[in-house]
Short mmCIF file of C-alpha atoms in Angstrom, two decimals:
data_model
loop_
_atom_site.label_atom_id
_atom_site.label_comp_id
_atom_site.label_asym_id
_atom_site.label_seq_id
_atom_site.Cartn_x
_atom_site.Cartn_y
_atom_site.Cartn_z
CA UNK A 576 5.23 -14.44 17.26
CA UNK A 577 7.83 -13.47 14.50
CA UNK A 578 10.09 -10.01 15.20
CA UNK A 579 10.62 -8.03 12.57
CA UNK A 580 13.11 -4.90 11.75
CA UNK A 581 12.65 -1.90 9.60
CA UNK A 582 15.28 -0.11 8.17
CA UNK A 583 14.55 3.27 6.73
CA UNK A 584 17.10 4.83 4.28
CA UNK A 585 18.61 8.28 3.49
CA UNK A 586 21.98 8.38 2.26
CA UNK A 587 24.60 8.81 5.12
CA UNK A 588 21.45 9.68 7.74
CA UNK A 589 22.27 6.11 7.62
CA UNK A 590 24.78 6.33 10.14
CA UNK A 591 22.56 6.99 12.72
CA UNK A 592 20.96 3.44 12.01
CA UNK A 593 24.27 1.88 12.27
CA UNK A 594 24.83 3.26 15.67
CA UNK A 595 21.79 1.98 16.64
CA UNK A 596 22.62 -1.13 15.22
CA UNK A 597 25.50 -1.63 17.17
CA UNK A 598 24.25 -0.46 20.37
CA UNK A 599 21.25 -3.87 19.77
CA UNK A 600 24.45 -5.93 19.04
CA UNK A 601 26.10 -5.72 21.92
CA UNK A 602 22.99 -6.21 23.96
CA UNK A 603 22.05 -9.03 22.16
CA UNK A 604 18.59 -8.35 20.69
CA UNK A 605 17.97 -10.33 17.72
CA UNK A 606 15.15 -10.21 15.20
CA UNK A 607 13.31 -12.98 13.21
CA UNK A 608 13.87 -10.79 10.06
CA UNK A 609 14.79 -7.73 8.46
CA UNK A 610 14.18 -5.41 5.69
CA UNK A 611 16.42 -2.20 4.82
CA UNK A 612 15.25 0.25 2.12
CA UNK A 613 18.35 2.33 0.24
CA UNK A 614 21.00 2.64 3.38
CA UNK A 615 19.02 0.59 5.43
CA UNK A 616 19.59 -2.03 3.00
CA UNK A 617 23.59 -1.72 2.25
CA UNK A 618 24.41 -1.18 6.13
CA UNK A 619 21.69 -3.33 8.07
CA UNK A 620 23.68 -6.84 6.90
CA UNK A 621 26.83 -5.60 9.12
CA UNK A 622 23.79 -6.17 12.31
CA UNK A 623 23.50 -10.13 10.85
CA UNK A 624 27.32 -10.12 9.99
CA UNK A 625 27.73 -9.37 13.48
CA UNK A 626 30.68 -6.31 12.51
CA UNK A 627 29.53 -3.14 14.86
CA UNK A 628 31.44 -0.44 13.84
CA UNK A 629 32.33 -1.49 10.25
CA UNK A 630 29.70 1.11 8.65
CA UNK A 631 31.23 4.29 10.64
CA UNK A 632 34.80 2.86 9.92
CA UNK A 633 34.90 2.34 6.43
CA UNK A 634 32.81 5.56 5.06
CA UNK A 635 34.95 7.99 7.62
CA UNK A 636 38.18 5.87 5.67
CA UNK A 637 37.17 6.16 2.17
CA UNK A 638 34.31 9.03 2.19
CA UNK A 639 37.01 11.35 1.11
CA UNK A 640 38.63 8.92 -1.43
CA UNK A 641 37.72 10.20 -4.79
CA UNK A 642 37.79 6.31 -5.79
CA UNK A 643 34.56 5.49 -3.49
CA UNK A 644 32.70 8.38 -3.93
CA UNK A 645 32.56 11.93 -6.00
CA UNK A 646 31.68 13.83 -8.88
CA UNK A 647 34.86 11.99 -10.69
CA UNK A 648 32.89 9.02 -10.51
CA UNK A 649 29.62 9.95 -11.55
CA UNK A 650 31.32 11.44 -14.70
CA UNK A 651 33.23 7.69 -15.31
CA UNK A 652 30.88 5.52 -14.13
CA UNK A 653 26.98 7.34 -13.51
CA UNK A 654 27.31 7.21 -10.51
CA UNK A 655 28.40 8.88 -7.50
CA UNK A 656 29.30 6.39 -5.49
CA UNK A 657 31.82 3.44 -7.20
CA UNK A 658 30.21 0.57 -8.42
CA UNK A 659 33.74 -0.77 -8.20
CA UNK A 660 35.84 0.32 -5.45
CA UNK A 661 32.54 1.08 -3.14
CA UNK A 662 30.91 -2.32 -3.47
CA UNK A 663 33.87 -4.44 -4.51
CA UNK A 664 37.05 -3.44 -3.43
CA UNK A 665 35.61 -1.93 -0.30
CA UNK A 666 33.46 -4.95 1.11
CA UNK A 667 36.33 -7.83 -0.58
CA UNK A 668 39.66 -6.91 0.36
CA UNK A 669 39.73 -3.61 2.31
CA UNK A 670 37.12 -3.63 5.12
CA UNK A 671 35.88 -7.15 4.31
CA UNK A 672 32.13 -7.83 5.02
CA UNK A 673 32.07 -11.38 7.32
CA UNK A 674 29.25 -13.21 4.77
CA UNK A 675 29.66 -16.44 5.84
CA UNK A 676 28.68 -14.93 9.38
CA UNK A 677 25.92 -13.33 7.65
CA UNK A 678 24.93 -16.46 5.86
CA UNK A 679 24.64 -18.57 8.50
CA UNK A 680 22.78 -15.98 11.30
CA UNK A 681 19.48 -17.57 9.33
CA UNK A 682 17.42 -14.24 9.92
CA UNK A 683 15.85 -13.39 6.50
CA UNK A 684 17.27 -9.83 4.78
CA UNK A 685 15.22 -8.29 2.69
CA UNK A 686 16.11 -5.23 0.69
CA UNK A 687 13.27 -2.88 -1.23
CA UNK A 688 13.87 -1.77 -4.79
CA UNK A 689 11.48 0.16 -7.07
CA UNK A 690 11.31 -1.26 -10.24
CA UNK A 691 11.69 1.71 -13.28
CA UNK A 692 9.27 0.64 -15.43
CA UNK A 693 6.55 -0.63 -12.82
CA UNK A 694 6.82 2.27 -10.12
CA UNK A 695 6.20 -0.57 -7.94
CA UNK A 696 8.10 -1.64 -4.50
CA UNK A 697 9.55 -5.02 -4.26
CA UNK A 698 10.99 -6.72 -1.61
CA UNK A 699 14.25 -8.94 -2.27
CA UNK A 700 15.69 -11.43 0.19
CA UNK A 701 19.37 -11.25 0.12
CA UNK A 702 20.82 -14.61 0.59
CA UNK A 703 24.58 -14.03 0.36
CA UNK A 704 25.78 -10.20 0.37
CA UNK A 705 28.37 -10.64 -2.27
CA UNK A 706 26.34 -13.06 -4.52
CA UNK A 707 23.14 -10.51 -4.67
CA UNK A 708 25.40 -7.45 -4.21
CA UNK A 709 23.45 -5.97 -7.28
CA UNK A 710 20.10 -5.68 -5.68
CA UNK A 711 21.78 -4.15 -2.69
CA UNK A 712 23.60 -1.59 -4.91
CA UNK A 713 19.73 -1.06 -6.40
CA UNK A 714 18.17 -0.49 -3.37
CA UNK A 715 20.64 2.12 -2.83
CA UNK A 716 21.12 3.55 -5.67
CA UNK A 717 19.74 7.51 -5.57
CA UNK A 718 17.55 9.20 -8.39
CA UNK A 719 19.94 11.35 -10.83
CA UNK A 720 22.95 10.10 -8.81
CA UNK A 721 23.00 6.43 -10.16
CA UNK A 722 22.12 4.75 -12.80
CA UNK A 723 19.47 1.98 -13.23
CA UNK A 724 20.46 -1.21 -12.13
CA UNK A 725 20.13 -4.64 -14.17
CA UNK A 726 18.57 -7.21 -12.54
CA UNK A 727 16.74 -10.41 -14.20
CA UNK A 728 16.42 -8.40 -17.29
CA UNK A 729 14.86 -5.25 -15.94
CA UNK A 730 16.20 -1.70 -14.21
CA UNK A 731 15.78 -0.60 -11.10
CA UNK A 732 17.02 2.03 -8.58
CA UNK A 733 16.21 3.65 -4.80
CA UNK A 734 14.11 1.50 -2.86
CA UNK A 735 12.46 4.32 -1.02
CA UNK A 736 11.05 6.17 -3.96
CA UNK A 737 8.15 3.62 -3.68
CA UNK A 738 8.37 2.57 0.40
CA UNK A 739 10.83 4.54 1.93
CA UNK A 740 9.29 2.30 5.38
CA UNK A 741 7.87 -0.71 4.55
CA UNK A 742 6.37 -2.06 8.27
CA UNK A 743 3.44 -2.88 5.77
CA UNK A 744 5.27 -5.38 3.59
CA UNK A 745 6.55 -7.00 7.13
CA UNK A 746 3.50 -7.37 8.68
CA UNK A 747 2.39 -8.83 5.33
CA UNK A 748 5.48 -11.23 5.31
CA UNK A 749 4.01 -12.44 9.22
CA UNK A 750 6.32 -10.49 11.10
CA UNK A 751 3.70 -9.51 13.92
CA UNK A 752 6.06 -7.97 16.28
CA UNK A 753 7.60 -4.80 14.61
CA UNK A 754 10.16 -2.42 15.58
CA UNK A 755 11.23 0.02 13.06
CA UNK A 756 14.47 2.68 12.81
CA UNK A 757 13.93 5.73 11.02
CA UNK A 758 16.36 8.35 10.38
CA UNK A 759 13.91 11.82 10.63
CA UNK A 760 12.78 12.95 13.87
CA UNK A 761 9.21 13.52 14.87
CA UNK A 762 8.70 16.87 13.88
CA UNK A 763 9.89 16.22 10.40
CA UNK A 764 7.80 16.56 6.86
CA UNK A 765 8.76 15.41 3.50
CA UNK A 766 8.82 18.41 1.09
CA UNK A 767 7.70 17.79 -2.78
CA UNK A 768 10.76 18.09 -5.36
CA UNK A 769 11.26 19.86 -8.29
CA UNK A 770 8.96 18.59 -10.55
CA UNK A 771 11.06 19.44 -13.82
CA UNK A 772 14.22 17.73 -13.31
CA UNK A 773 12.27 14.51 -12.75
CA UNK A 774 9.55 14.96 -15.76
CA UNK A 775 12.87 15.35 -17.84
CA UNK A 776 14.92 12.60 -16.49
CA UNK A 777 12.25 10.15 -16.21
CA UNK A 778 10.06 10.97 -19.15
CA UNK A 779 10.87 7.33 -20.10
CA UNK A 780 9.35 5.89 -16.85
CA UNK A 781 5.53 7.63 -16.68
CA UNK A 782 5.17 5.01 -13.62
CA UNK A 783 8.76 5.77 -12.11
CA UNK A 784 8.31 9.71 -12.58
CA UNK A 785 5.11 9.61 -10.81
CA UNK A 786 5.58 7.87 -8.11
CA UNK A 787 8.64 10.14 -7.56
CA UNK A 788 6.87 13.34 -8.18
CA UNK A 789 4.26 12.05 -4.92
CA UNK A 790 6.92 10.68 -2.51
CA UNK A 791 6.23 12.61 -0.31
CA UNK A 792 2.80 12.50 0.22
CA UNK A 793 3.20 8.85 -0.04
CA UNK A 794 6.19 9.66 2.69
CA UNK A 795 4.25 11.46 5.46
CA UNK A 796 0.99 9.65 5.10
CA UNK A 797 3.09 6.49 6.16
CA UNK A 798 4.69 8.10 8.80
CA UNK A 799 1.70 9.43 9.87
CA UNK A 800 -0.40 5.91 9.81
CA UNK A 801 3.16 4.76 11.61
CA UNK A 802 2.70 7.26 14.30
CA UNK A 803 -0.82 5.96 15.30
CA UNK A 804 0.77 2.43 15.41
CA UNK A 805 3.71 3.32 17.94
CA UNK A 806 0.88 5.30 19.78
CA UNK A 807 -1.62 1.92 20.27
CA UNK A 808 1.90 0.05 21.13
CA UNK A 809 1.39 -1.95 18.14
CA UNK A 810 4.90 -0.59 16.63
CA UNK A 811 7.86 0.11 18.57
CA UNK A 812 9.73 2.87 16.62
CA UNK A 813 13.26 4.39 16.91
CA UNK A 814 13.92 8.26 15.59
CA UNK A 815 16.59 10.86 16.09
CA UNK A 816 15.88 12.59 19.46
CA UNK A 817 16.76 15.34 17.36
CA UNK A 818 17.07 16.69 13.81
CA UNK A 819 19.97 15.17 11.70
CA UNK A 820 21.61 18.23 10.11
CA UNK A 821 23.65 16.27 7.46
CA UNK A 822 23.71 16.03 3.63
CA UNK A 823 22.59 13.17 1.98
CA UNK A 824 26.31 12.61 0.45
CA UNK A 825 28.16 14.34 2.76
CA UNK A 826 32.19 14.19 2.89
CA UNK A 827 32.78 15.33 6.60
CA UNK A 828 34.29 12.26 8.33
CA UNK A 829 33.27 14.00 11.71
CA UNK A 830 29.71 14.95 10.87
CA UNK A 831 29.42 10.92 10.35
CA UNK A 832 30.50 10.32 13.44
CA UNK A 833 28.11 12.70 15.18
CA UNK A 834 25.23 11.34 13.79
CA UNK A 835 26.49 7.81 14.56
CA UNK A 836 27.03 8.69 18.05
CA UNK A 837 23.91 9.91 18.03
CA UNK A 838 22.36 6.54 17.14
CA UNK A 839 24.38 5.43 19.99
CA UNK A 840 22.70 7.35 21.92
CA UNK A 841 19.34 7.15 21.26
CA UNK A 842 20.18 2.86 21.15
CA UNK A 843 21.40 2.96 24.66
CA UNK A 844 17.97 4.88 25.81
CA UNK A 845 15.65 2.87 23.71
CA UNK A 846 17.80 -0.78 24.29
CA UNK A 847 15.60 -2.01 27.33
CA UNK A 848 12.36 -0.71 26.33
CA UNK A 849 12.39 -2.28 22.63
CA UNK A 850 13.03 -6.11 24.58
CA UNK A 851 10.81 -5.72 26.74
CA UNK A 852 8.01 -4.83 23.55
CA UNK A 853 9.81 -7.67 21.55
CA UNK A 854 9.46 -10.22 24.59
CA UNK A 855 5.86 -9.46 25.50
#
């Protein structure tokens, strides 16, 4: 039996996952391997790194810093959050990321990007946080926010644009024991965007732009075939006992922490029940 871990993105939703996170940390439940999709992805290593609280400590420091984030940046650079100070400076010399720890845990990290010319969902295994800091920024990297990321030749960006929670691709990997962290609650529905904006942006990209303009049937038909999993006990699946009323870049150190502490939460009522699923 192999335990796997889902991350699902959504911008700084994703502090609920880190409080989550930490709350398995310090009771010691590990996993076999894990995949992250967009924040999933650039805050699930701290879990291997073995750093609880470095997520909520370092974007309530710098979320205000017009270096790491803003509209300053996105003018200079394309994108709103630094490729520079946010996944350099930030990670190497100011809140440093432990990737020797992370290196040596010897769980398998995957992170999902969606390649712009394909449309199509693929799953990268991050072997050193620093080295493939690129596919990380990628998987992270928001529609009309960033720009495309280089990698082996070709451009990619959000990972969730084609699997915003890919429990499919880990069951496919052999991971046969899943438990999976989501940042909506139950009651929640993915709305279709404005179709214009992306037709526009992404005229380019046919395959990109229409994957994009169905995320979210794509969205709630997985949740939905997710749902019936947890249901049968085939899944074991962690959600916000309540809606997260944040914005997907927001700049309020203490709204971050209440949806961390949230996670917390939610961690310390689901801890016991998700080891006893993972040890049956």
């Amino acid at each position: 039996m192999k335990k796997g871990l889902v991350l699902e993105g959504g911008a700084m939703r994703g502090m609920y996952t880190a409080g989550v996170l930490d709350v398995l940390l310090s009771r010691g439940i590990e996993f076999d391997g894990i995949m992250g999709v967009s924040a999933g992805a650039l805050f699930g290593p701290n879990f291997l790194s073995k750093q609880p609280g470095r997520v909520i400590r370092y974007n309530k420091r710098f979320i205000r810093d017009k270096r790491y984030k803003g509209w300053g940046c996105l003018l200079r650079e394309g994108n709103l959050f630094s490729t520079g100070f946010a996944y350099g400076t930030v990670p190497r010399e100011l809140d440093v990321f432990d990737d020797d720890t992370f290196k040596k845990s010897g769980v398998p990290f995957y992170a999902v990007v969606t390649g712009l010319k394909s449309g199509e969902a693929e799953y990268r295994r991050i072997n050193s946080v620093f080295d493939d800091m690129d596919i990380l920024r990628a998987s992270g990297s928001m529609p009309f926010v960033s720009r495309p990321v280089e990698i082996d030749g070709k451009l990619y960006l959000d990972g969730g644009v084609a699997d915003s929670v890919p429990y499919e691709a880990m069951k496919k990997l052999g991971y046969d024991r899943l438990a999976v962290i989501l940042t909506r609650d139950m009651d929640y529905r993915k709305k279709p965007m404005p179709a214009l904006p992306i037709k526009l942006c992404f005229r380019r990209y046919p395959k990109f732009r229409d994957k994009l303009l169905k995320r979210h049937e794509t969205y709630n038909s997985s949740v939905a075939r997710l749902r019936e999993l947890e249901e049968r006990g085939e899944i074991f699946v962690i959600r916000p006992s309540e809606p997260i009323e944040i914005g997907r870049v927001e700049s309020d150190p203490e709204k971050l922490q209440q949806v961390y502490e949230l996670g917390l939460k939610d961690g310390e009522t689901a801890a016991n029940k998700l080891r006893e699923f993972l040890e049956t």
